[in-house]
Amino acid sequence: MSTHKFKFQMYRALQQNISNIYADARKAADEINIPKELKGKFGLTGAISGCPAPLRDDIMEYSEHGAKEVIPLAKLVDDIRELVKSVYGDEYDACPISTCEAGLWVTFDSLFSPPMMGRGDNYRARYIAPYEKHLHHQGAYGRPFPARFKDIFGDRGTTAGELGFYGKRQNNLDTIIVPLAGARYDVHGIKYHPVPLLTGVDPEESLDILSEHASIHAPFLTGITGLGYETPGYGYAVKDEEGTPILQKYLADLAHSYDIPYVIDNAWGLPFVGCNPIKTGADVIIYSMDKATGAATSGLIIGKEEYMVPIRRAMGMHGDRYGTTAAYGKAAYVGFDPGKEALLSQIQALKVLRDNPQVLTDPVDVLEKIVKEEFAKINLPARLKDGIIISKSYNSTAVEVNYEKTWEGGELGIPIFSIEDMYAGSNIFQTGMAQMGVIPTVAYDGNIYISPGLATVDSKNRLLEDVTRYAVQCLVRLIEITCRYAGIA
């Protein structure tokens, strides 16, 4: 039974005890006996924007070899196009870019935003974004609508993404934010804000709501966006017989009924192995190639040729100029061009995903086993322990630990930190891990994503089980410590 009556009291107690939680976390790390040389140099994530993972041997070798040769960048881009077409077919194309966020910018500007040319005032355009996790990325390029969401990006948008809050906002574009049926948007965190809790999302009822909003805004609609993840914590637990999330297919069908594109943000996802544009019906998918895929810091846009032509034109990779099929680096977004080494690393990463995907998927199987074993030992009351859902994702090369169901029955559960906590430095499940000498991973909205990469794999991407277990044990102990100070354990 909780020692607090209301959840805000629990979060207040956590804020007051942060120094004590940190002290106990450091002590726990010592008890786990993490080697000194590991502390601060390994983590629970494959890669994040601020801490890229070491490159695999095969990617390093391919990149170093190519770096010593004279190769036009247009030739490397065409190699990437050939790889994409060899998997998805000739009707698909590709456009490498500097980051996933830049890929979102160029795609939304090319496909969703109204033109700036022409007489008179610009018309306004609108795109639909389900109210889901990471909305500050795929949903932040237009002014939020309806008005009750006007401040939704106020905190999370100021630092999220390379382009920042105002830099992302596009000309005469609105974002129609649509809450999903079966989701909850309860308020949580030391930075006390609504959080998307999505394990209960109902695809059929959500489609009805999305369709209603689409009909209201039909004259202005230019696109629909969403995430490419496939785990319960992201709202995509309901799948068809092939394992494709039903909601993603519904979003594609809805978009196509209005003859507008469906664009998926799959930043933490794998091309070829993960979210499939053919099965989901997505017109464009955008990746961060350094996160799950293991390439150098860069992004990749894959989509149907009809939609890729304007995107590639915006990047200067399409058009018959100077007697060639590309005017590389001569377009509006020259600042988003990836470098030669990034392109080389993408080529090798895509080859492995096409020809030898188990290099990426095998570590996930071992990781899932370790996470389940360590969380089975967590010292929490049964009702909390039973509310933890552990799921495997090949798309994100990750294991998801979701605990929003610990709040069922009207009782206080495992503390849920908002994304505002992450940006404010008050997300204890992240800052506490740093105190233990472990680089933290994405851990907010009742969801923790654990993936291999930061010194938990060797140079060939084989999971180092002992190192990985240290990190997972630290997370388990930190959750126990935090729950104790929250007054629920």
CSV table of C-alpha atoms in Angstrom, one decimal:
chain,number,residue,atom,x,y,z
A,1,MET,CA,0.0,0.0,0.0
A,2,SER,CA,1.3,3.4,-1.0
A,3,THR,CA,2.3,5.9,1.7
A,4,HIS,CA,0.8,8.7,-0.5
A,5,LYS,CA,-2.8,9.4,-1.3
A,6,PHE,CA,-2.2,11.3,-4.5
A,7,LYS,CA,0.4,10.8,-7.2
A,8,PHE,CA,1.7,14.4,-7.2
A,9,GLN,CA,2.7,13.7,-3.5
A,10,MET,CA,4.7,10.7,-4.7
A,11,TYR,CA,6.6,12.7,-7.3
A,12,ARG,CA,7.2,15.5,-4.8
A,13,ALA,CA,8.8,12.9,-2.4
A,14,LEU,CA,11.0,11.7,-5.2
A,15,GLN,CA,12.2,15.2,-6.0
A,16,GLN,CA,13.0,15.8,-2.3
A,17,ASN,CA,15.0,12.6,-2.1
A,18,ILE,CA,16.9,12.7,-5.4
A,19,SER,CA,20.3,13.0,-3.5
A,20,ASN,CA,19.4,10.0,-1.4
A,21,ILE,CA,18.3,8.0,-4.4
A,22,TYR,CA,21.6,8.8,-6.2
A,23,ALA,CA,23.6,7.8,-3.1
A,24,ASP,CA,21.8,4.5,-2.9
A,25,ALA,CA,22.2,4.0,-6.6
A,26,ARG,CA,26.0,4.5,-6.4
A,27,LYS,CA,26.1,2.0,-3.5
A,28,ALA,CA,24.1,-0.5,-5.5
A,29,ALA,CA,26.5,-0.2,-8.4
A,30,ASP,CA,29.4,-1.0,-6.1
A,31,GLU,CA,27.5,-4.0,-4.8
A,32,ILE,CA,27.0,-5.2,-8.4
A,33,ASN,CA,30.8,-5.0,-8.8
A,34,ILE,CA,30.9,-3.2,-12.1
A,35,PRO,CA,34.6,-3.1,-13.2
A,36,LYS,CA,36.0,0.4,-12.8
A,37,GLU,CA,37.2,0.5,-16.4
A,38,LEU,CA,33.5,0.0,-17.5
A,39,LYS,CA,31.9,2.8,-15.5
A,40,GLY,CA,30.7,5.6,-17.7
A,41,LYS,CA,31.7,3.8,-20.8
A,42,PHE,CA,28.8,1.3,-21.4
A,43,GLY,CA,25.1,1.6,-21.5
A,44,LEU,CA,21.6,0.3,-22.2
A,45,THR,CA,21.2,1.8,-25.6
A,46,GLY,CA,22.5,1.1,-29.1
A,47,ALA,CA,23.2,4.7,-29.8
A,48,ILE,CA,21.6,8.1,-29.2
A,49,SER,CA,22.2,11.4,-30.9
A,50,GLY,CA,24.6,12.5,-28.2
A,51,CYS,CA,26.5,9.3,-28.0
A,52,PRO,CA,27.0,7.3,-31.2
A,53,ALA,CA,28.0,3.6,-30.9
A,54,PRO,CA,31.3,2.2,-32.1
A,55,LEU,CA,31.2,1.0,-35.6
A,56,ARG,CA,31.4,-2.7,-36.4
A,57,ASP,CA,34.5,-4.1,-38.0
A,58,ASP,CA,32.8,-4.7,-41.4
A,59,ILE,CA,31.5,-1.2,-41.5
A,60,MET,CA,34.9,0.3,-40.5
A,61,GLU,CA,36.7,-1.8,-43.1
A,62,TYR,CA,34.3,-0.9,-45.9
A,63,SER,CA,34.4,2.8,-45.0
A,64,GLU,CA,38.2,3.0,-44.7
A,65,HIS,CA,38.7,1.2,-48.0
A,66,GLY,CA,36.2,3.5,-49.8
A,67,ALA,CA,37.6,6.6,-48.1
A,68,LYS,CA,40.9,6.0,-49.9
A,69,GLU,CA,39.3,6.0,-53.3
A,70,VAL,CA,38.0,8.7,-55.6
A,71,ILE,CA,34.3,8.1,-55.7
A,72,PRO,CA,31.6,10.6,-56.8
A,73,LEU,CA,28.9,11.0,-54.1
A,74,ALA,CA,26.2,10.5,-56.7
A,75,LYS,CA,27.7,7.0,-57.4
A,76,LEU,CA,27.4,6.1,-53.7
A,77,VAL,CA,23.8,7.3,-53.6
A,78,ASP,CA,23.0,5.2,-56.6
A,79,ASP,CA,24.5,2.2,-54.8
A,80,ILE,CA,22.1,2.8,-51.9
A,81,ARG,CA,19.2,3.1,-54.3
A,82,GLU,CA,20.1,-0.2,-55.9
A,83,LEU,CA,20.2,-1.9,-52.5
A,84,VAL,CA,16.8,-0.5,-51.5
A,85,LYS,CA,15.3,-1.5,-54.9
A,86,SER,CA,16.8,-5.0,-54.6
A,87,VAL,CA,14.7,-5.6,-51.4
A,88,TYR,CA,11.5,-3.5,-51.9
A,89,GLY,CA,11.2,-3.4,-55.7
A,90,ASP,CA,11.8,-0.9,-58.5
A,91,GLU,CA,8.8,1.2,-57.5
A,92,TYR,CA,10.8,2.3,-54.3
A,93,ASP,CA,13.7,4.7,-54.1
A,94,ALA,CA,16.0,6.1,-51.5
A,95,CYS,CA,17.6,9.4,-50.3
A,96,PRO,CA,20.4,9.5,-47.8
A,97,ILE,CA,20.5,12.5,-45.5
A,98,SER,CA,22.5,13.9,-42.6
A,99,THR,CA,20.1,12.9,-39.8
A,100,CYS,CA,16.6,11.4,-39.3
A,101,GLU,CA,15.3,14.8,-38.1
A,102,ALA,CA,16.6,16.4,-41.3
A,103,GLY,CA,14.8,13.6,-43.2
A,104,LEU,CA,11.6,14.5,-41.4
A,105,TRP,CA,12.1,18.2,-42.3
A,106,VAL,CA,12.8,17.6,-46.0
A,107,THR,CA,10.0,15.1,-46.3
A,108,PHE,CA,7.3,17.2,-44.6
A,109,ASP,CA,8.5,20.4,-46.4
A,110,SER,CA,8.4,18.5,-49.8
A,111,LEU,CA,5.1,16.6,-49.2
A,112,PHE,CA,3.0,18.4,-46.5
A,113,SER,CA,3.8,22.1,-46.6
A,114,PRO,CA,2.1,24.4,-49.1
A,115,PRO,CA,4.1,26.1,-51.8
A,116,MET,CA,5.6,29.5,-51.2
A,117,MET,CA,5.5,30.5,-54.9
A,118,GLY,CA,2.5,32.2,-56.5
A,119,ARG,CA,0.4,35.3,-56.2
A,120,GLY,CA,-1.6,36.1,-53.1
A,121,ASP,CA,-1.5,34.7,-49.7
A,122,ASN,CA,-0.4,31.1,-49.1
A,123,TYR,CA,-3.0,28.6,-48.3
A,124,ARG,CA,-2.8,26.6,-45.0
A,125,ALA,CA,-2.2,22.9,-45.0
A,126,ARG,CA,-2.7,20.3,-42.3
A,127,TYR,CA,-1.4,16.9,-41.5
A,128,ILE,CA,-2.6,14.3,-39.0
A,129,ALA,CA,-0.4,13.0,-36.2
A,130,PRO,CA,-1.8,10.5,-33.7
A,131,TYR,CA,-1.1,11.6,-30.1
A,132,GLU,CA,1.6,9.0,-29.4
A,133,LYS,CA,5.2,8.9,-28.1
A,134,HIS,CA,7.9,11.1,-29.5
A,135,LEU,CA,5.3,13.5,-30.9
A,136,HIS,CA,7.8,16.3,-30.6
A,137,HIS,CA,9.5,14.9,-33.6
A,138,GLN,CA,7.0,13.7,-36.2
A,139,GLY,CA,4.2,16.0,-34.9
A,140,ALA,CA,6.1,19.3,-34.3
A,141,TYR,CA,6.4,20.7,-37.9
A,142,GLY,CA,3.0,22.4,-37.8
A,143,ARG,CA,1.1,24.6,-35.4
A,144,PRO,CA,-0.7,22.2,-32.9
A,145,PHE,CA,-4.5,21.9,-33.4
A,146,PRO,CA,-6.9,21.8,-31.7
A,147,ALA,CA,-6.1,24.7,-29.4
A,148,ARG,CA,-5.8,22.7,-26.2
A,149,PHE,CA,-2.6,21.3,-27.6
A,150,LYS,CA,-1.0,24.8,-28.2
A,151,ASP,CA,1.6,24.2,-25.4
A,152,ILE,CA,2.3,20.5,-26.1
A,153,PHE,CA,5.7,21.3,-27.6
A,154,GLY,CA,6.5,24.1,-25.2
A,155,ASP,CA,9.0,22.1,-23.1
A,156,ARG,CA,9.8,19.1,-25.2
A,157,GLY,CA,10.2,21.1,-28.5
A,158,THR,CA,12.8,23.6,-27.3
A,159,THR,CA,15.6,21.1,-27.3
A,160,ALA,CA,14.2,18.1,-29.1
A,161,GLY,CA,15.8,17.4,-32.5
A,162,GLU,CA,18.6,19.1,-34.3
A,163,LEU,CA,16.4,21.8,-35.7
A,164,GLY,CA,14.9,23.0,-32.4
A,165,PHE,CA,11.4,24.3,-31.7
A,166,TYR,CA,10.9,27.3,-33.9
A,167,GLY,CA,13.3,26.1,-36.6
A,168,LYS,CA,11.1,23.0,-37.2
A,169,ARG,CA,7.8,24.9,-37.6
A,170,GLN,CA,7.0,25.0,-41.3
A,171,ASN,CA,5.3,27.6,-43.4
A,172,ASN,CA,1.5,27.7,-43.1
A,173,LEU,CA,1.3,24.1,-41.8
A,174,ASP,CA,-0.8,22.8,-38.9
A,175,THR,CA,-0.6,19.5,-37.0
A,176,ILE,CA,-3.9,17.8,-36.3
A,177,ILE,CA,-3.2,15.9,-33.0
A,178,VAL,CA,-5.6,13.0,-32.6
A,179,PRO,CA,-5.7,11.1,-29.3
A,180,LEU,CA,-6.0,7.3,-29.8
A,181,ALA,CA,-8.9,5.1,-28.5
A,182,GLY,CA,-7.9,3.0,-25.5
A,183,ALA,CA,-4.9,5.2,-24.8
A,184,ARG,CA,-4.5,7.2,-21.5
A,185,TYR,CA,-3.0,10.6,-21.2
A,186,ASP,CA,-2.6,10.7,-17.4
A,187,VAL,CA,-0.4,13.4,-15.8
A,188,HIS,CA,2.9,12.1,-14.3
A,189,GLY,CA,6.5,13.0,-13.5
A,190,ILE,CA,8.5,15.4,-11.3
A,191,LYS,CA,7.9,17.7,-14.3
A,192,TYR,CA,4.2,17.1,-14.1
A,193,HIS,CA,2.8,16.7,-17.6
A,194,PRO,CA,0.4,14.4,-19.6
A,195,VAL,CA,2.1,11.2,-20.8
A,196,PRO,CA,0.9,8.9,-23.6
A,197,LEU,CA,0.2,5.5,-22.1
A,198,LEU,CA,-0.5,3.3,-25.1
A,199,THR,CA,-0.7,-0.4,-24.3
A,200,GLY,CA,-4.5,-0.4,-24.5
A,201,VAL,CA,-4.8,1.3,-27.9
A,202,ASP,CA,-7.7,-0.1,-29.9
A,203,PRO,CA,-6.9,0.1,-33.7
A,204,GLU,CA,-10.5,-0.2,-34.9
A,205,GLU,CA,-11.9,2.5,-32.6
A,206,SER,CA,-8.8,4.7,-33.3
A,207,LEU,CA,-9.5,4.4,-37.0
A,208,ASP,CA,-13.0,5.7,-36.5
A,209,ILE,CA,-11.7,8.7,-34.5
A,210,LEU,CA,-8.9,9.4,-37.1
A,211,SER,CA,-11.4,9.1,-39.9
A,212,GLU,CA,-13.7,11.6,-38.2
A,213,HIS,CA,-10.9,14.1,-37.9
A,214,ALA,CA,-9.8,13.5,-41.5
A,215,SER,CA,-13.3,14.3,-42.7
A,216,ILE,CA,-13.4,17.5,-40.7
A,217,HIS,CA,-10.1,18.8,-42.1
A,218,ALA,CA,-10.4,17.2,-45.6
A,219,PRO,CA,-10.0,20.4,-47.7
A,220,PHE,CA,-6.7,21.1,-46.0
A,221,LEU,CA,-5.2,17.6,-45.6
A,222,THR,CA,-1.8,17.0,-47.1
A,223,GLY,CA,-0.5,14.0,-45.1
A,224,ILE,CA,-0.6,11.6,-42.2
A,225,THR,CA,2.3,10.6,-40.1
A,226,GLY,CA,3.1,8.1,-37.3
A,227,LEU,CA,5.8,5.9,-35.8
A,228,GLY,CA,7.2,2.7,-37.3
A,229,TYR,CA,7.6,0.8,-34.0
A,230,GLU,CA,5.7,-2.4,-33.2
A,231,THR,CA,5.7,-2.9,-29.4
A,232,PRO,CA,2.8,-2.5,-26.9
A,233,GLY,CA,4.3,0.6,-25.2
A,234,TYR,CA,4.1,2.4,-28.5
A,235,GLY,CA,0.4,1.4,-29.1
A,236,TYR,CA,1.1,-1.2,-31.8
A,237,ALA,CA,0.5,-4.4,-29.9
A,238,VAL,CA,-2.4,-5.6,-32.2
A,239,LYS,CA,-0.9,-7.2,-35.3
A,240,ASP,CA,-2.0,-9.1,-38.3
A,241,GLU,CA,-1.0,-12.7,-39.0
A,242,GLU,CA,2.3,-11.5,-40.5
A,243,GLY,CA,3.2,-9.4,-37.5
A,244,THR,CA,2.4,-6.0,-39.0
A,245,PRO,CA,0.7,-3.6,-36.7
A,246,ILE,CA,-3.0,-3.1,-37.6
A,247,LEU,CA,-3.0,0.6,-36.7
A,248,GLN,CA,-0.1,1.3,-39.2
A,249,LYS,CA,-2.1,-0.4,-42.0
A,250,TYR,CA,-5.2,1.6,-41.1
A,251,LEU,CA,-3.3,4.9,-41.2
A,252,ALA,CA,-2.0,4.0,-44.6
A,253,ASP,CA,-5.6,3.1,-45.8
A,254,LEU,CA,-6.9,6.4,-44.4
A,255,ALA,CA,-4.2,8.4,-46.1
A,256,HIS,CA,-4.7,6.7,-49.4
A,257,SER,CA,-8.5,7.3,-49.3
A,258,TYR,CA,-7.7,11.0,-49.4
A,259,ASP,CA,-4.9,10.5,-51.9
A,260,ILE,CA,-2.3,11.9,-49.5
A,261,PRO,CA,1.0,10.3,-48.3
A,262,TYR,CA,1.5,8.3,-45.1
A,263,VAL,CA,4.9,9.0,-43.7
A,264,ILE,CA,6.5,6.9,-41.0
A,265,ASP,CA,9.1,8.1,-38.6
A,266,ASN,CA,11.2,5.0,-37.9
A,267,ALA,CA,14.2,6.7,-36.4
A,268,TRP,CA,15.0,3.8,-34.1
A,269,GLY,CA,14.3,1.2,-36.7
A,270,LEU,CA,16.0,-1.1,-39.2
A,271,PRO,CA,15.5,-0.9,-43.0
A,272,PHE,CA,14.6,-4.3,-44.6
A,273,VAL,CA,14.3,-6.2,-41.3
A,274,GLY,CA,12.0,-3.8,-39.5
A,275,CYS,CA,8.9,-1.8,-40.5
A,276,ASN,CA,8.1,-2.9,-44.0
A,277,PRO,CA,6.6,-0.2,-46.4
A,278,ILE,CA,5.0,-2.9,-48.6
A,279,LYS,CA,3.2,-4.5,-45.6
A,280,THR,CA,2.3,-1.4,-43.7
A,281,GLY,CA,1.4,0.6,-46.9
A,282,ALA,CA,3.7,3.5,-45.9
A,283,ASP,CA,4.6,5.8,-48.7
A,284,VAL,CA,7.8,7.1,-47.0
A,285,ILE,CA,9.8,5.8,-44.1
A,286,ILE,CA,12.6,7.8,-42.5
A,287,TYR,CA,15.5,6.2,-40.5
A,288,SER,CA,18.3,7.3,-38.2
A,289,MET,CA,21.0,5.0,-39.6
A,290,ASP,CA,23.3,5.3,-36.6
A,291,LYS,CA,20.8,4.1,-33.9
A,292,ALA,CA,19.6,0.6,-34.6
A,293,THR,CA,21.3,0.1,-38.0
A,294,GLY,CA,24.9,0.8,-36.8
A,295,ALA,CA,26.0,3.1,-39.6
A,296,ALA,CA,27.8,6.3,-39.1
A,297,THR,CA,25.7,9.3,-37.9
A,298,SER,CA,23.3,9.9,-40.8
A,299,GLY,CA,19.7,9.3,-41.9
A,300,LEU,CA,17.9,7.6,-44.8
A,301,ILE,CA,14.6,8.2,-46.5
A,302,ILE,CA,13.0,5.3,-48.3
A,303,GLY,CA,9.7,5.5,-50.2
A,304,LYS,CA,7.6,5.1,-53.3
A,305,GLU,CA,9.2,6.8,-56.3
A,306,GLU,CA,6.2,9.1,-56.8
A,307,TYR,CA,7.0,10.7,-53.4
A,308,MET,CA,10.7,10.3,-53.5
A,309,VAL,CA,11.1,12.5,-56.7
A,310,PRO,CA,10.3,15.8,-54.9
A,311,ILE,CA,12.3,14.7,-51.8
A,312,ARG,CA,15.4,13.8,-53.9
A,313,ARG,CA,15.0,17.1,-55.9
A,314,ALA,CA,15.0,19.0,-52.6
A,315,MET,CA,18.3,17.3,-51.8
A,316,GLY,CA,19.8,17.9,-55.2
A,317,MET,CA,19.9,14.1,-56.0
A,318,HIS,CA,17.4,14.2,-58.8
A,319,GLY,CA,17.4,16.1,-62.1
A,320,ASP,CA,19.4,16.1,-65.4
A,321,ARG,CA,21.9,18.8,-64.8
A,322,TYR,CA,25.5,19.1,-66.1
A,323,GLY,CA,24.9,16.0,-68.2
A,324,THR,CA,24.4,13.7,-65.2
A,325,THR,CA,21.4,12.2,-63.4
A,326,ALA,CA,22.2,14.2,-60.2
A,327,ALA,CA,23.2,17.7,-59.3
A,328,TYR,CA,24.5,16.5,-55.9
A,329,GLY,CA,24.7,19.3,-53.3
A,330,LYS,CA,23.1,21.9,-55.6
A,331,ALA,CA,19.7,22.1,-54.0
A,332,ALA,CA,17.8,23.8,-51.2
A,333,TYR,CA,19.0,21.5,-48.5
A,334,VAL,CA,22.7,21.2,-49.2
A,335,GLY,CA,23.3,21.6,-45.4
A,336,PHE,CA,21.6,18.2,-44.9
A,337,ASP,CA,24.0,16.3,-47.2
A,338,PRO,CA,25.7,13.3,-45.5
A,339,GLY,CA,29.4,13.0,-46.0
A,340,LYS,CA,31.2,10.4,-48.1
A,341,GLU,CA,32.1,8.2,-45.0
A,342,ALA,CA,28.5,8.2,-43.8
A,343,LEU,CA,27.3,7.0,-47.3
A,344,LEU,CA,29.9,4.3,-47.3
A,345,SER,CA,28.8,3.1,-43.9
A,346,GLN,CA,25.2,3.1,-45.0
A,347,ILE,CA,26.0,0.9,-48.0
A,348,GLN,CA,27.7,-1.8,-45.9
A,349,ALA,CA,25.0,-1.6,-43.2
A,350,LEU,CA,22.3,-2.2,-45.8
A,351,LYS,CA,24.2,-5.0,-47.4
A,352,VAL,CA,24.4,-6.8,-44.1
A,353,LEU,CA,20.7,-6.2,-43.4
A,354,ARG,CA,19.8,-7.6,-46.8
A,355,ASP,CA,22.1,-10.6,-46.8
A,356,ASN,CA,22.9,-11.4,-43.2
A,357,PRO,CA,20.3,-9.8,-40.9
A,358,GLN,CA,21.0,-12.2,-38.0
A,359,VAL,CA,24.1,-10.0,-37.3
A,360,LEU,CA,21.5,-7.5,-36.0
A,361,THR,CA,18.8,-9.8,-34.7
A,362,ASP,CA,20.8,-12.5,-32.9
A,363,PRO,CA,21.9,-10.1,-30.1
A,364,VAL,CA,18.3,-9.1,-29.5
A,365,ASP,CA,17.4,-12.7,-28.7
A,366,VAL,CA,20.1,-13.0,-26.1
A,367,LEU,CA,19.3,-9.5,-24.7
A,368,GLU,CA,15.6,-10.5,-24.2
A,369,LYS,CA,16.7,-13.6,-22.3
A,370,ILE,CA,18.9,-11.5,-19.9
A,371,VAL,CA,16.3,-8.8,-19.4
A,372,LYS,CA,13.6,-11.4,-18.5
A,373,GLU,CA,16.0,-13.2,-16.1
A,374,GLU,CA,17.0,-10.1,-14.3
A,375,PHE,CA,13.5,-8.6,-14.1
A,376,ALA,CA,12.2,-11.9,-12.7
A,377,LYS,CA,14.4,-11.2,-9.7
A,378,ILE,CA,13.1,-7.6,-9.1
A,379,ASN,CA,12.2,-7.1,-5.4
A,380,LEU,CA,8.8,-5.4,-5.7
A,381,PRO,CA,5.3,-6.3,-4.5
A,382,ALA,CA,3.6,-8.9,-6.8
A,383,ARG,CA,1.0,-6.3,-8.2
A,384,LEU,CA,3.9,-4.2,-9.4
A,385,LYS,CA,5.9,-7.1,-10.7
A,386,ASP,CA,2.9,-8.4,-12.6
A,387,GLY,CA,2.3,-5.1,-14.3
A,388,ILE,CA,5.7,-5.1,-16.1
A,389,ILE,CA,5.4,-6.2,-19.8
A,390,ILE,CA,8.7,-7.2,-21.6
A,391,SER,CA,8.6,-7.3,-25.4
A,392,LYS,CA,11.2,-7.9,-28.1
A,393,SER,CA,11.6,-5.7,-31.2
A,394,TYR,CA,13.7,-6.7,-34.2
A,395,ASN,CA,12.7,-3.4,-35.8
A,396,SER,CA,14.5,-1.4,-33.1
A,397,THR,CA,16.9,-4.2,-32.1
A,398,ALA,CA,15.6,-3.6,-28.6
A,399,VAL,CA,13.8,-5.1,-25.7
A,400,GLU,CA,10.9,-2.9,-24.3
A,401,VAL,CA,10.1,-2.8,-20.6
A,402,ASN,CA,6.7,-1.3,-20.2
A,403,TYR,CA,5.2,-0.8,-16.7
A,404,GLU,CA,2.2,1.4,-17.2
A,405,LYS,CA,-0.1,-1.5,-16.1
A,406,THR,CA,1.4,-1.2,-12.6
A,407,TRP,CA,-1.0,1.8,-12.2
A,408,GLU,CA,-4.1,-0.3,-12.7
A,409,GLY,CA,-6.7,-0.6,-10.0
A,410,GLY,CA,-6.5,2.9,-8.8
A,411,GLU,CA,-3.2,2.4,-6.9
A,412,LEU,CA,0.1,4.2,-7.4
A,413,GLY,CA,2.5,2.3,-9.5
A,414,ILE,CA,6.2,2.4,-10.6
A,415,PRO,CA,6.9,6.1,-11.1
A,416,ILE,CA,6.4,7.3,-14.6
A,417,PHE,CA,8.6,10.1,-15.8
A,418,SER,CA,7.5,12.6,-18.5
A,419,ILE,CA,9.6,13.5,-21.5
A,420,GLU,CA,9.8,17.0,-19.8
A,421,ASP,CA,11.6,15.2,-17.0
A,422,MET,CA,14.2,13.9,-19.5
A,423,TYR,CA,14.9,17.4,-20.8
A,424,ALA,CA,14.9,18.9,-17.3
A,425,GLY,CA,17.3,16.3,-15.9
A,426,SER,CA,14.7,15.0,-13.4
A,427,ASN,CA,14.1,11.6,-15.0
A,428,ILE,CA,15.5,9.4,-12.2
A,429,PHE,CA,15.6,6.3,-14.4
A,430,GLN,CA,18.0,8.1,-16.6
A,431,THR,CA,20.0,10.4,-14.3
A,432,GLY,CA,20.2,7.6,-11.7
A,433,MET,CA,21.7,5.2,-14.2
A,434,ALA,CA,24.4,7.8,-14.9
A,435,GLN,CA,25.2,7.9,-11.2
A,436,MET,CA,25.8,4.2,-11.4
A,437,GLY,CA,28.2,4.6,-14.2
A,438,VAL,CA,25.8,3.4,-16.9
A,439,ILE,CA,24.9,5.5,-20.0
A,440,PRO,CA,21.1,5.5,-19.8
A,441,THR,CA,18.6,4.8,-22.5
A,442,VAL,CA,15.1,6.1,-23.6
A,443,ALA,CA,13.0,5.8,-20.4
A,444,TYR,CA,9.9,7.9,-20.1
A,445,ASP,CA,6.1,7.6,-20.5
A,446,GLY,CA,6.2,4.3,-18.6
A,447,ASN,CA,8.4,2.8,-21.2
A,448,ILE,CA,12.1,1.7,-21.2
A,449,TYR,CA,13.9,0.7,-24.4
A,450,ILE,CA,17.0,-1.5,-23.9
A,451,SER,CA,19.2,-2.2,-26.9
A,452,PRO,CA,22.8,-3.4,-27.5
A,453,GLY,CA,25.5,-1.3,-28.8
A,454,LEU,CA,27.3,0.9,-26.3
A,455,ALA,CA,30.1,-1.4,-25.3
A,456,THR,CA,27.6,-4.3,-24.8
A,457,VAL,CA,28.6,-5.9,-28.1
A,458,ASP,CA,32.0,-6.8,-29.5
A,459,SER,CA,33.3,-5.4,-32.8
A,460,LYS,CA,31.3,-8.0,-34.8
A,461,ASN,CA,28.1,-7.1,-32.9
A,462,ARG,CA,28.0,-10.2,-30.7
A,463,LEU,CA,26.4,-9.5,-27.4
A,464,LEU,CA,28.7,-9.4,-24.4
A,465,GLU,CA,26.5,-11.1,-21.9
A,466,ASP,CA,28.4,-10.2,-18.7
A,467,VAL,CA,28.6,-6.5,-19.5
A,468,THR,CA,25.0,-6.4,-20.6
A,469,ARG,CA,23.9,-8.1,-17.4
A,470,TYR,CA,25.7,-5.5,-15.3
A,471,ALA,CA,23.7,-2.7,-17.0
A,472,VAL,CA,20.4,-4.5,-16.7
A,473,GLN,CA,21.0,-5.3,-13.0
A,474,CYS,CA,21.7,-1.6,-12.4
A,475,LEU,CA,18.4,-0.7,-14.0
A,476,VAL,CA,16.5,-3.3,-11.8
A,477,ARG,CA,18.2,-2.0,-8.7
A,478,LEU,CA,17.5,1.6,-9.6
A,479,ILE,CA,13.8,0.8,-10.1
A,480,GLU,CA,13.7,-0.9,-6.7
A,481,ILE,CA,15.4,2.1,-5.0
A,482,THR,CA,13.1,4.6,-6.6
A,483,CYS,CA,10.0,2.6,-5.7
A,484,ARG,CA,11.1,2.6,-2.1
A,485,TYR,CA,11.5,6.4,-2.0
A,486,ALA,CA,8.2,6.7,-3.8
A,487,GLY,CA,6.6,4.9,-0.9
A,488,ILE,CA,5.2,2.0,-2.9
A,489,ALA,CA,7.7,-0.8,-2.1
